PDB file of C-alpha atoms in Angstrom:
ATOM      1  CA  MET E 122      11.597   0.518   6.344  1.00 95.00           C
ATOM      2  CA  GLN E 123       8.830  -1.650   7.747  1.00 97.00           C
ATOM      3  CA  ARG E 124       5.864  -2.702   5.585  1.00 97.00           C
ATOM      4  CA  TRP E 125       2.641  -3.972   7.109  1.00 97.00           C
ATOM      5  CA  ARG E 126      -0.379  -5.354   5.310  1.00 96.00           C
ATOM      6  CA  GLY E 127      -3.298  -4.928   7.636  1.00 95.00           C
ATOM      7  CA  MET E 128      -3.335  -3.736  11.226  1.00 95.00           C
ATOM      8  CA  ALA E 129      -2.587  -7.214  12.582  1.00 95.00           C
ATOM      9  CA  GLU E 130       1.013  -6.868  11.342  1.00 97.00           C
ATOM     10  CA  ILE E 131       1.708  -3.697  13.343  1.00 97.00           C
ATOM     11  CA  PRO E 132       4.053  -4.647  16.211  1.00 96.00           C
ATOM     12  CA  GLY E 133       2.261  -4.807  19.544  1.00 92.00           C
ATOM     13  CA  ASP E 134       4.857  -2.546  21.155  1.00 94.00           C
ATOM     14  CA  TRP E 135       4.624   0.157  18.471  1.00 96.00           C
ATOM     15  CA  GLY E 136       4.954   3.576  20.112  1.00 96.00           C
ATOM     16  CA  ARG E 137       3.933   7.103  19.122  1.00 98.00           C
ATOM     17  CA  SER E 138       4.197   8.112  15.458  1.00 98.00           C
ATOM     18  CA  VAL E 139       3.489  10.797  12.899  1.00 98.00           C
ATOM     19  CA  VAL E 140       0.998   9.611  10.288  1.00 98.00           C
ATOM     20  CA  THR E 141      -0.179  10.625   6.843  1.00 98.00           C
ATOM     21  CA  ILE E 142      -3.016   8.892   5.013  1.00 97.00           C
ATOM     22  CA  GLY E 143      -3.808   8.644   1.307  1.00 94.00           C
ATOM     23  CA  SER E 144      -3.832   6.445  -1.783  1.00 91.00           C
ATOM     24  CA  TYR E 145      -0.559   8.082  -2.857  1.00 94.00           C
ATOM     25  CA  ASP E 146      -0.589   6.288  -6.217  1.00 92.00           C
ATOM     26  CA  GLY E 147       2.392   7.520  -8.159  1.00 91.00           C
ATOM     27  CA  VAL E 148       3.988   9.349  -5.206  1.00 96.00           C
ATOM     28  CA  HIS E 149       4.052  12.432  -7.458  1.00 96.00           C
ATOM     29  CA  LEU E 150       5.600  15.781  -6.540  1.00 95.00           C
ATOM     30  CA  GLY E 151       2.549  16.869  -4.546  1.00 94.00           C
ATOM     31  CA  HIS E 152       2.583  13.586  -2.636  1.00 95.00           C
ATOM     32  CA  GLN E 153       6.320  13.959  -2.075  1.00 96.00           C
ATOM     33  CA  LEU E 154       5.733  17.366  -0.530  1.00 95.00           C
ATOM     34  CA  ILE E 155       3.190  16.161   2.010  1.00 96.00           C
ATOM     35  CA  ILE E 156       5.057  12.938   2.828  1.00 97.00           C
ATOM     36  CA  GLY E 157       8.242  14.965   3.217  1.00 97.00           C
ATOM     37  CA  LYS E 158       6.487  17.265   5.693  1.00 97.00           C
ATOM     38  CA  ALA E 159       5.304  14.223   7.670  1.00 98.00           C
ATOM     39  CA  VAL E 160       8.872  12.914   7.816  1.00 98.00           C
ATOM     40  CA  GLU E 161      10.104  16.356   8.863  1.00 98.00           C
ATOM     41  CA  ARG E 162       7.503  16.498  11.642  1.00 98.00           C
ATOM     42  CA  ALA E 163       8.453  12.987  12.792  1.00 98.00           C
ATOM     43  CA  ARG E 164      12.113  13.963  13.026  1.00 98.00           C
ATOM     44  CA  GLU E 165      11.160  17.047  15.079  1.00 98.00           C
ATOM     45  CA  LEU E 166       9.294  14.844  17.552  1.00 98.00           C
ATOM     46  CA  GLY E 167      11.777  11.968  17.516  1.00 98.00           C
ATOM     47  CA  VAL E 168       9.210   9.375  16.439  1.00 98.00           C
ATOM     48  CA  PRO E 169       8.705   7.246  13.293  1.00 98.00           C
ATOM     49  CA  ALA E 170       6.858   8.511  10.206  1.00 98.00           C
ATOM     50  CA  VAL E 171       4.103   6.186   8.987  1.00 98.00           C
ATOM     51  CA  VAL E 172       2.185   6.299   5.700  1.00 98.00           C
ATOM     52  CA  ILE E 173      -1.245   4.647   5.533  1.00 97.00           C
ATOM     53  CA  THR E 174      -2.413   3.657   2.079  1.00 96.00           C
ATOM     54  CA  PHE E 175      -5.066   1.306   0.693  1.00 93.00           C
ATOM     55  CA  ASP E 176      -5.398  -1.763  -1.517  1.00 90.00           C
ATOM     56  CA  PRO E 177      -7.441  -1.903  -3.639  1.00 85.00           C
ATOM     57  CA  HIS E 178      -8.068   1.752  -4.455  1.00 82.00           C
ATOM     58  CA  PRO E 179     -11.137   2.829  -2.419  1.00 80.00           C
ATOM     59  CA  THR E 180     -13.147   3.642  -5.564  1.00 80.00           C
ATOM     60  CA  GLU E 181     -12.951  -0.003  -6.640  1.00 76.00           C
ATOM     61  CA  VAL E 182     -14.863  -1.069  -3.531  1.00 75.00           C
ATOM     62  CA  ILE E 183     -17.313   1.823  -3.543  1.00 77.00           C
ATOM     63  CA  ARG E 184     -17.898   1.729  -7.330  1.00 80.00           C
ATOM     64  CA  PRO E 185     -16.649  -1.606  -8.727  1.00 79.00           C
ATOM     65  CA  GLY E 186     -14.936  -1.262 -12.082  1.00 75.00           C
ATOM     66  CA  SER E 187     -13.916   2.350 -11.498  1.00 77.00           C
ATOM     67  CA  GLN E 188     -10.370   1.788 -10.203  1.00 83.00           C
ATOM     68  CA  PRO E 189      -8.013   4.233 -11.957  1.00 91.00           C
ATOM     69  CA  ALA E 190      -4.989   3.019 -13.902  1.00 94.00           C
ATOM     70  CA  LEU E 191      -2.122   2.147 -11.585  1.00 94.00           C
ATOM     71  CA  LEU E 192       0.832   4.554 -11.599  1.00 97.00           C
ATOM     72  CA  ALA E 193       2.928   2.448  -9.223  1.00 95.00           C
ATOM     73  CA  PRO E 194       2.386  -0.944  -7.558  1.00 93.00           C
ATOM     74  CA  HIS E 195       2.452  -0.919  -3.756  1.00 92.00           C
ATOM     75  CA  ARG E 196       5.973  -2.360  -3.603  1.00 93.00           C
ATOM     76  CA  ARG E 197       7.235   0.466  -5.829  1.00 95.00           C
ATOM     77  CA  ARG E 198       5.352   3.068  -3.790  1.00 96.00           C
ATOM     78  CA  ALA E 199       7.019   1.729  -0.652  1.00 96.00           C
ATOM     79  CA  GLU E 200      10.457   2.058  -2.304  1.00 96.00           C
ATOM     80  CA  LEU E 201       9.729   5.676  -3.225  1.00 97.00           C
ATOM     81  CA  MET E 202       8.430   6.445   0.257  1.00 98.00           C
ATOM     82  CA  ALA E 203      11.518   4.877   1.834  1.00 97.00           C
ATOM     83  CA  GLU E 204      13.651   7.233  -0.277  1.00 97.00           C
ATOM     84  CA  LEU E 205      11.705  10.117   1.296  1.00 97.00           C
ATOM     85  CA  GLY E 206      12.593   8.907   4.792  1.00 98.00           C
ATOM     86  CA  VAL E 207       9.358   7.101   5.724  1.00 98.00           C
ATOM     87  CA  ASP E 208       9.860   4.544   8.493  1.00 98.00           C
ATOM     88  CA  ALA E 209       6.806   2.337   7.945  1.00 98.00           C
ATOM     89  CA  VAL E 210       4.020   1.847   5.407  1.00 98.00           C
ATOM     90  CA  LEU E 211       0.679   0.373   6.448  1.00 97.00           C
ATOM     91  CA  VAL E 212      -1.317  -0.995   3.519  1.00 96.00           C
ATOM     92  CA  LEU E 213      -4.906  -1.345   4.678  1.00 95.00           C
ATOM     93  CA  PRO E 214      -7.040  -3.787   2.674  1.00 93.00           C
ATOM     94  CA  PHE E 215      -9.930  -1.552   1.655  1.00 89.00           C
ATOM     95  CA  THR E 216     -13.074  -3.563   2.360  1.00 88.00           C
ATOM     96  CA  LYS E 217     -16.771  -2.792   2.671  1.00 88.00           C
ATOM     97  CA  GLU E 218     -16.347  -2.982   6.442  1.00 91.00           C
ATOM     98  CA  LEU E 219     -13.521  -0.439   6.418  1.00 90.00           C
ATOM     99  CA  SER E 220     -15.485   1.861   4.105  1.00 89.00           C
ATOM    100  CA  GLN E 221     -18.381   1.901   6.566  1.00 92.00           C
ATOM    101  CA  LEU E 222     -16.349   3.098   9.564  1.00 94.00           C
ATOM    102  CA  SER E 223     -17.340   6.573  10.694  1.00 96.00           C
ATOM    103  CA  PRO E 224     -14.552   9.170  10.850  1.00 96.00           C
ATOM    104  CA  ALA E 225     -14.374   8.771  14.641  1.00 97.00           C
ATOM    105  CA  GLU E 226     -14.267   4.969  14.418  1.00 97.00           C
ATOM    106  CA  PHE E 227     -11.453   5.103  11.849  1.00 96.00           C
ATOM    107  CA  VAL E 228      -9.441   7.485  14.015  1.00 97.00           C
ATOM    108  CA  VAL E 229      -9.852   5.361  17.141  1.00 97.00           C
ATOM    109  CA  LYS E 230      -9.238   1.949  15.530  1.00 96.00           C
ATOM    110  CA  VAL E 231      -6.301   2.954  13.337  1.00 97.00           C
ATOM    111  CA  LEU E 232      -4.679   6.194  14.448  1.00 97.00           C
ATOM    112  CA  VAL E 233      -5.177   5.944  18.197  1.00 97.00           C
ATOM    113  CA  GLU E 234      -5.249   2.268  19.153  1.00 97.00           C
ATOM    114  CA  LYS E 235      -2.737   0.941  16.599  1.00 97.00           C
ATOM    115  CA  LEU E 236      -0.376   3.747  15.577  1.00 98.00           C
ATOM    116  CA  HIS E 237      -0.633   5.977  18.677  1.00 98.00           C
ATOM    117  CA  ALA E 238      -0.519   9.072  16.476  1.00 98.00           C
ATOM    118  CA  VAL E 239       1.001  12.193  17.972  1.00 98.00           C
ATOM    119  CA  SER E 240       0.618  14.208  14.771  1.00 98.00           C
ATOM    120  CA  VAL E 241      -1.207  13.719  11.455  1.00 98.00           C
ATOM    121  CA  VAL E 242      -0.153  15.501   8.247  1.00 98.00           C
ATOM    122  CA  GLU E 243      -2.625  15.848   5.367  1.00 97.00           C
ATOM    123  CA  GLY E 244      -3.564  17.937   2.357  1.00 93.00           C
ATOM    124  CA  PRO E 245      -6.429  20.453   2.572  1.00 93.00           C
ATOM    125  CA  ASN E 246      -8.929  18.267   0.685  1.00 91.00           C
ATOM    126  CA  PHE E 247      -8.345  15.075   2.661  1.00 93.00           C
ATOM    127  CA  ARG E 248     -11.568  13.114   3.266  1.00 94.00           C
ATOM    128  CA  PHE E 249     -12.072   9.952   5.307  1.00 94.00           C
ATOM    129  CA  GLY E 250     -14.689   7.762   6.949  1.00 93.00           C
ATOM    130  CA  HIS E 251     -18.037   6.487   5.685  1.00 92.00           C
ATOM    131  CA  ARG E 252     -19.215   8.434   2.630  1.00 90.00           C
ATOM    132  CA  ALA E 253     -16.106  10.621   3.010  1.00 90.00           C
ATOM    133  CA  ALA E 254     -17.851  12.421   5.865  1.00 94.00           C
ATOM    134  CA  GLY E 255     -14.620  13.410   7.611  1.00 95.00           C
ATOM    135  CA  SER E 256     -12.510  16.429   6.620  1.00 96.00           C
ATOM    136  CA  VAL E 257      -9.288  17.903   7.989  1.00 96.00           C
ATOM    137  CA  ALA E 258     -11.468  19.978  10.326  1.00 97.00           C
ATOM    138  CA  THR E 259     -13.081  16.757  11.590  1.00 97.00           C
ATOM    139  CA  LEU E 260      -9.645  15.237  12.010  1.00 97.00           C
ATOM    140  CA  ALA E 261      -8.432  18.245  14.009  1.00 97.00           C
ATOM    141  CA  GLU E 262     -11.465  18.062  16.313  1.00 97.00           C
ATOM    142  CA  LEU E 263     -10.850  14.362  16.937  1.00 97.00           C
ATOM    143  CA  GLY E 264      -7.176  15.085  17.492  1.00 97.00           C
ATOM    144  CA  GLU E 265      -8.052  17.412  20.362  1.00 97.00           C
ATOM    145  CA  SER E 266      -9.911  14.538  22.026  1.00 96.00           C
ATOM    146  CA  TYR E 267      -7.309  11.850  21.380  1.00 97.00           C
ATOM    147  CA  GLY E 268      -4.024  13.685  21.790  1.00 96.00           C
ATOM    148  CA  PHE E 269      -2.684  14.362  18.320  1.00 98.00           C
ATOM    149  CA  ASP E 270      -2.317  17.540  16.301  1.00 97.00           C
ATOM    150  CA  VAL E 271      -3.097  17.992  12.609  1.00 98.00           C
ATOM    151  CA  ARG E 272      -0.844  19.775  10.124  1.00 97.00           C
ATOM    152  CA  VAL E 273      -2.470  20.771   6.809  1.00 96.00           C
ATOM    153  CA  ILE E 274      -0.065  21.118   3.892  1.00 94.00           C
ATOM    154  CA  ASP E 275      -0.886  22.597   0.501  1.00 87.00           C
ATOM    155  CA  LEU E 276       0.233  19.755  -1.770  1.00 82.00           C
ATOM    156  CA  TYR E 277      -0.758  21.456  -5.024  1.00 85.00           C
ATOM    157  CA  VAL E 278       2.423  21.821  -7.026  1.00 89.00           C
ATOM    158  CA  ARG E 279       2.006  23.500 -10.407  1.00 88.00           C
ATOM    159  CA  GLY E 280       4.099  23.865 -13.542  1.00 88.00           C
ATOM    160  CA  GLU E 281       3.807  24.292 -17.296  1.00 87.00           C
ATOM    161  CA  VAL E 282       2.546  20.733 -17.688  1.00 90.00           C
ATOM    162  CA  GLY E 283      -1.225  20.588 -18.145  1.00 86.00           C
ATOM    163  CA  GLU E 284      -1.293  24.350 -18.793  1.00 85.00           C
ATOM    164  CA  GLY E 285      -0.707  25.099 -15.129  1.00 87.00           C
ATOM    165  CA  GLU E 286      -3.152  22.509 -13.755  1.00 90.00           C
ATOM    166  CA  ALA E 287      -2.266  21.374 -10.238  1.00 90.00           C
ATOM    167  CA  PHE E 288      -0.159  18.239 -10.278  1.00 91.00           C
ATOM    168  CA  SER E 289      -2.180  15.136  -9.460  1.00 93.00           C
ATOM    169  CA  SER E 290      -2.385  11.422 -10.138  1.00 94.00           C
ATOM    170  CA  SER E 291      -5.249  12.130 -12.549  1.00 94.00           C
ATOM    171  CA  LEU E 292      -3.112  14.554 -14.563  1.00 96.00           C
ATOM    172  CA  ALA E 293      -0.245  12.051 -14.691  1.00 97.00           C
ATOM    173  CA  ARG E 294      -2.619   9.344 -15.954  1.00 97.00           C
ATOM    174  CA  ARG E 295      -4.010  11.609 -18.679  1.00 97.00           C
ATOM    175  CA  LEU E 296      -0.536  12.537 -19.884  1.00 97.00           C
ATOM    176  CA  ILE E 297       0.575   8.899 -19.924  1.00 98.00           C
ATOM    177  CA  ALA E 298      -2.546   7.823 -21.815  1.00 97.00           C
ATOM    178  CA  ALA E 299      -1.773  10.515 -24.408  1.00 97.00           C
ATOM    179  CA  GLY E 300       1.840   9.350 -24.772  1.00 97.00           C
ATOM    180  CA  ASP E 301       3.276  12.470 -23.124  1.00 98.00           C
ATOM    181  CA  VAL E 302       5.678  10.591 -20.890  1.00 98.00           C
ATOM    182  CA  ALA E 303       7.956  13.622 -20.552  1.00 97.00           C
ATOM    183  CA  GLY E 304       5.007  15.614 -19.172  1.00 97.00           C
ATOM    184  CA  ALA E 305       4.135  12.769 -16.817  1.00 97.00           C
ATOM    185  CA  ALA E 306       7.720  12.716 -15.567  1.00 97.00           C
ATOM    186  CA  ALA E 307       7.407  16.428 -14.722  1.00 96.00           C
ATOM    187  CA  VAL E 308       4.401  15.596 -12.520  1.00 96.00           C
ATOM    188  CA  LEU E 309       5.900  12.459 -10.966  1.00 97.00           C
ATOM    189  CA  GLY E 310       9.358  13.901 -10.427  1.00 96.00           C
ATOM    190  CA  ARG E 311      10.873  10.900 -12.238  1.00 96.00           C
ATOM    191  CA  PRO E 312      10.155   8.831 -15.383  1.00 97.00           C
ATOM    192  CA  HIS E 313       6.949   6.809 -15.410  1.00 98.00           C
ATOM    193  CA  ARG E 314       7.705   3.120 -14.829  1.00 97.00           C
ATOM    194  CA  VAL E 315       5.936  -0.062 -15.927  1.00 98.00           C
ATOM    195  CA  GLU E 316       6.943  -3.391 -14.403  1.00 97.00           C
ATOM    196  CA  GLY E 317       6.390  -7.043 -15.180  1.00 97.00           C
ATOM    197  CA  GLU E 318       7.878 -10.469 -15.791  1.00 97.00           C
ATOM    198  CA  VAL E 319       9.615 -11.110 -19.108  1.00 96.00           C
ATOM    199  CA  VAL E 320       7.650 -13.764 -21.009  1.00 93.00           C
ATOM    200  CA  HIS E 321       8.057 -15.469 -24.364  1.00 85.00           C
ATOM    201  CA  GLY E 322       6.569 -13.684 -27.362  1.00 73.00           C
ATOM    202  CA  ALA E 323       6.649 -14.423 -31.087  1.00 64.00           C
ATOM    203  CA  ALA E 324      10.502 -14.169 -31.090  1.00 60.00           C
ATOM    204  CA  ARG E 325      10.460 -12.142 -34.333  1.00 63.00           C
ATOM    205  CA  GLY E 326      12.837  -9.595 -32.840  1.00 60.00           C
ATOM    206  CA  ARG E 327      15.406 -12.237 -31.947  1.00 62.00           C
ATOM    207  CA  ASP E 328      15.193 -13.694 -35.460  1.00 62.00           C
ATOM    208  CA  LEU E 329      15.861 -10.202 -36.862  1.00 66.00           C
ATOM    209  CA  GLY E 330      18.775  -9.532 -34.504  1.00 69.00           C
ATOM    210  CA  ILE E 331      16.776  -7.093 -32.353  1.00 81.00           C
ATOM    211  CA  PRO E 332      15.640  -9.201 -29.373  1.00 86.00           C
ATOM    212  CA  THR E 333      12.976  -7.657 -27.163  1.00 89.00           C
ATOM    213  CA  ALA E 334      11.867  -8.256 -23.587  1.00 93.00           C
ATOM    214  CA  ASN E 335       8.109  -8.848 -23.718  1.00 94.00           C
ATOM    215  CA  LEU E 336       6.579  -7.776 -20.389  1.00 96.00           C
ATOM    216  CA  ASP E 337       3.626  -9.401 -18.655  1.00 95.00           C
ATOM    217  CA  VAL E 338       2.829  -6.101 -16.943  1.00 96.00           C
ATOM    218  CA  VAL E 339       1.235  -5.652 -13.538  1.00 95.00           C
ATOM    219  CA  PRO E 340      -2.551  -5.776 -14.128  1.00 92.00           C
ATOM    220  CA  GLY E 341      -4.220  -2.387 -14.308  1.00 92.00           C
ATOM    221  CA  SER E 342      -0.971  -0.493 -14.936  1.00 96.00           C
ATOM    222  CA  ALA E 343      -1.055   2.909 -16.624  1.00 97.00           C
ATOM    223  CA  ILE E 344       0.316   2.083 -20.082  1.00 97.00           C
ATOM    224  CA  PRO E 345       1.345   4.904 -22.434  1.00 98.00           C
ATOM    225  CA  ALA E 346      -0.366   5.362 -25.801  1.00 97.00           C
ATOM    226  CA  ASP E 347       0.724   3.080 -28.639  1.00 96.00           C
ATOM    227  CA  GLY E 348       4.071   4.068 -30.075  1.00 95.00           C
ATOM    228  CA  VAL E 349       7.824   3.813 -29.695  1.00 96.00           C
ATOM    229  CA  TYR E 350       9.555   5.432 -26.719  1.00 97.00           C
ATOM    230  CA  ALA E 351      13.104   6.012 -25.573  1.00 97.00           C
ATOM    231  CA  GLY E 352      13.876   4.942 -22.039  1.00 97.00           C
ATOM    232  CA  TRP E 353      15.623   2.386 -19.903  1.00 97.00           C
ATOM    233  CA  LEU E 354      15.154  -1.245 -18.934  1.00 97.00           C
ATOM    234  CA  THR E 355      16.134  -2.321 -15.423  1.00 96.00           C
ATOM    235  CA  ALA E 356      16.720  -5.908 -14.282  1.00 96.00           C
ATOM    236  CA  GLY E 357      18.048  -6.329 -10.772  1.00 93.00           C
ATOM    237  CA  GLU E 358      20.926  -3.885 -10.348  1.00 91.00           C
ATOM    238  CA  GLU E 359      21.506  -3.487 -14.096  1.00 94.00           C
ATOM    239  CA  ARG E 360      19.999  -0.712 -16.224  1.00 95.00           C
ATOM    240  CA  TRP E 361      20.352  -0.239 -19.980  1.00 96.00           C
ATOM    241  CA  PRO E 362      19.095   2.262 -22.595  1.00 96.00           C
ATOM    242  CA  ALA E 363      16.144   0.738 -24.446  1.00 96.00           C
ATOM    243  CA  ALA E 364      13.705   1.345 -27.270  1.00 96.00           C
ATOM    244  CA  ILE E 365      10.247   0.548 -25.890  1.00 97.00           C
ATOM    245  CA  SER E 366       7.410  -0.432 -28.210  1.00 94.00           C
ATOM    246  CA  ILE E 367       3.759  -0.392 -27.167  1.00 96.00           C
ATOM    247  CA  GLY E 368       1.009  -1.634 -29.440  1.00 92.00           C
ATOM    248  CA  THR E 369      -0.159  -4.574 -31.518  1.00 82.00           C
ATOM    249  CA  ASN E 370       2.869  -4.848 -33.835  1.00 74.00           C
ATOM    250  CA  PRO E 371       1.047  -3.728 -36.998  1.00 65.00           C
ATOM    251  CA  GLN E 372       4.101  -4.480 -39.172  1.00 57.00           C
ATOM    252  CA  PHE E 373       3.476  -8.171 -38.502  1.00 60.00           C
ATOM    253  CA  GLU E 374      -0.333  -7.985 -38.347  1.00 60.00           C
ATOM    254  CA  GLY E 375      -0.417  -8.469 -34.600  1.00 61.00           C
ATOM    255  CA  THR E 376      -3.651  -8.239 -32.643  1.00 58.00           C
ATOM    256  CA  VAL E 377      -2.545  -8.358 -28.993  1.00 80.00           C
ATOM    257  CA  ARG E 378      -1.337  -5.138 -27.360  1.00 87.00           C
ATOM    258  CA  SER E 379       2.033  -5.596 -25.704  1.00 91.00           C
ATOM    259  CA  VAL E 380       4.890  -3.761 -24.024  1.00 96.00           C
ATOM    260  CA  GLU E 381       8.291  -4.748 -25.422  1.00 94.00           C
ATOM    261  CA  ALA E 382      11.730  -3.296 -24.772  1.00 95.00           C
ATOM    262  CA  HIS E 383      14.844  -3.704 -26.906  1.00 94.00           C
ATOM    263  CA  VAL E 384      18.105  -3.016 -25.092  1.00 95.00           C
ATOM    264  CA  VAL E 385      20.122  -1.051 -27.610  1.00 94.00           C
ATOM    265  CA  ASP E 386      23.414  -2.589 -28.781  1.00 90.00           C
ATOM    266  CA  ARG E 387      22.939  -5.743 -26.698  1.00 88.00           C
ATOM    267  CA  THR E 388      21.899  -9.084 -28.156  1.00 83.00           C
ATOM    268  CA  ASP E 389      23.353 -11.327 -25.440  1.00 87.00           C
ATOM    269  CA  LEU E 390      20.838 -10.752 -22.647  1.00 88.00           C
ATOM    270  CA  ASP E 391      18.617 -13.589 -21.442  1.00 88.00           C
ATOM    271  CA  LEU E 392      15.875 -11.978 -19.375  1.00 93.00           C
ATOM    272  CA  TYR E 393      13.147 -14.622 -19.618  1.00 93.00           C
ATOM    273  CA  GLY E 394      11.442 -15.170 -16.293  1.00 95.00           C
ATOM    274  CA  GLN E 395      13.010 -12.092 -14.711  1.00 96.00           C
ATOM    275  CA  TRP E 396      11.093  -9.214 -13.158  1.00 97.00           C
ATOM    276  CA  VAL E 397      12.047  -6.040 -14.995  1.00 97.00           C
ATOM    277  CA  ALA E 398      11.024  -2.392 -15.159  1.00 97.00           C
ATOM    278  CA  VAL E 399      10.896   0.005 -18.090  1.00 97.00           C
ATOM    279  CA  ASP E 400      11.206   3.748 -17.467  1.00 97.00           C
ATOM    280  CA  PHE E 401       9.894   6.080 -20.172  1.00 98.00           C
ATOM    281  CA  HIS E 402      12.000   9.112 -21.067  1.00 97.00           C
ATOM    282  CA  SER E 403      10.422  10.441 -24.281  1.00 97.00           C
ATOM    283  CA  PHE E 404       8.037   9.675 -27.133  1.00 97.00           C
ATOM    284  CA  VAL E 405       9.821   8.818 -30.398  1.00 96.00           C
ATOM    285  CA  ARG E 406       7.033   8.046 -32.892  1.00 95.00           C
ATOM    286  CA  GLY E 407       3.669   6.416 -33.295  1.00 92.00           C
ATOM    287  CA  GLN E 408       3.088   2.841 -34.413  1.00 87.00           C
ATOM    288  CA  GLU E 409       3.607   2.504 -38.156  1.00 84.00           C
ATOM    289  CA  THR E 410       3.403  -0.065 -40.941  1.00 82.00           C
ATOM    290  CA  PHE E 411       6.292   0.066 -43.427  1.00 85.00           C
ATOM    291  CA  PRO E 412       6.273  -1.003 -47.098  1.00 82.00           C
ATOM    292  CA  SER E 413       9.116  -3.480 -46.633  1.00 82.00           C
ATOM    293  CA  LEU E 414      11.166  -5.241 -43.997  1.00 82.00           C
ATOM    294  CA  ASP E 415      14.201  -3.167 -45.014  1.00 84.00           C
ATOM    295  CA  ALA E 416      12.241   0.056 -44.454  1.00 86.00           C
ATOM    296  CA  PHE E 417      11.095  -1.250 -41.080  1.00 84.00           C
ATOM    297  CA  LEU E 418      14.659  -2.113 -40.008  1.00 86.00           C
ATOM    298  CA  ALA E 419      15.957   1.244 -41.240  1.00 89.00           C
ATOM    299  CA  ARG E 420      13.418   3.058 -39.089  1.00 87.00           C
ATOM    300  CA  LEU E 421      14.314   0.890 -36.106  1.00 89.00           C
ATOM    301  CA  GLU E 422      17.920   1.984 -36.523  1.00 91.00           C
ATOM    302  CA  GLU E 423      16.754   5.606 -36.332  1.00 92.00           C
ATOM    303  CA  ASP E 424      14.793   4.774 -33.181  1.00 92.00           C
ATOM    304  CA  LYS E 425      17.849   3.142 -31.640  1.00 92.00           C
ATOM    305  CA  GLN E 426      19.951   6.207 -32.378  1.00 94.00           C
ATOM    306  CA  ARG E 427      17.450   8.336 -30.451  1.00 93.00           C
ATOM    307  CA  VAL E 428      17.929   5.973 -27.517  1.00 95.00           C
ATOM    308  CA  ARG E 429      21.730   6.168 -27.767  1.00 94.00           C
ATOM    309  CA  GLU E 430      21.439   9.938 -27.316  1.00 93.00           C
ATOM    310  CA  LEU E 431      19.601   9.651 -23.989  1.00 92.00           C
ATOM    311  CA  PRO E 432      21.126  11.375 -20.952  1.00 89.00           C
ATOM    312  CA  PRO E 433      22.363   9.178 -18.099  1.00 85.00           C
ATOM    313  CA  PRO E 434      19.410   7.452 -16.403  1.00 81.00           C
ATOM    314  CA  PRO E 435      18.061   8.844 -13.119  1.00 75.00           C
ATOM    315  CA  ARG E 436      18.954   6.928  -9.987  1.00 68.00           C
TER     316      ARG E 436
END
């Protein structure tokens, strides 16, 4: 799959394509539905499927400081989109200048002149252009003038999670913030993932025979509520069951919130300096302070047993 940052990276000989546009943070089940329909349409027409997304999130430019917690970095989003069959991802730097383009200007500059869109696939509430003035109806009208059709797909998947609320990035963020990582996985269609480089911490875990990978997470990531979780740690092509701790380490009077993962039944791993990912399967317990080190270690053994009972990790 091709990845372009900015329109200047689009090949000059790029031909016709099917396009869908959106932030697509998380690539949740609703996003997967609409992206899948775009890929399906592209295969029908024999042209590539292109996803346009933005960095930073448009709200950060329009209302600085309001960017929502990040469900997936752009590299991870691209991986997920590639799995859905997308041929190219265009990440547009969202600037003041871009935000001030009228709907017609955006269509001409991006969809017509650069991507030569033959079809555009969107959800019913899609908005674009300066002050979000453009709707799917606007897009369809412009398509008649510039030679592309518009397919509107109902992306609102629902389930028991959130008491039947339509699946959305906002719902996933709320569930993650509450520690309901199983609920978030139902919205995302996979476990929520947090990524970062493994950095040196206080090394207490190693001294106690329970070494942990301390993550310097991607800034702005959606971090679950403080507590202990069962999940997996991935480094390169390797993936292991892990107990994941989030919080300030109250047992040792810590003050800095961290994300640490202990690979169960492995003490020989040296992950310092590596880029790793932790995937959250289920909440185990909240952060606690124990009356003694022995009580603390006994509870950790219970946590580790919960991890040992995990099903095989998703692909």
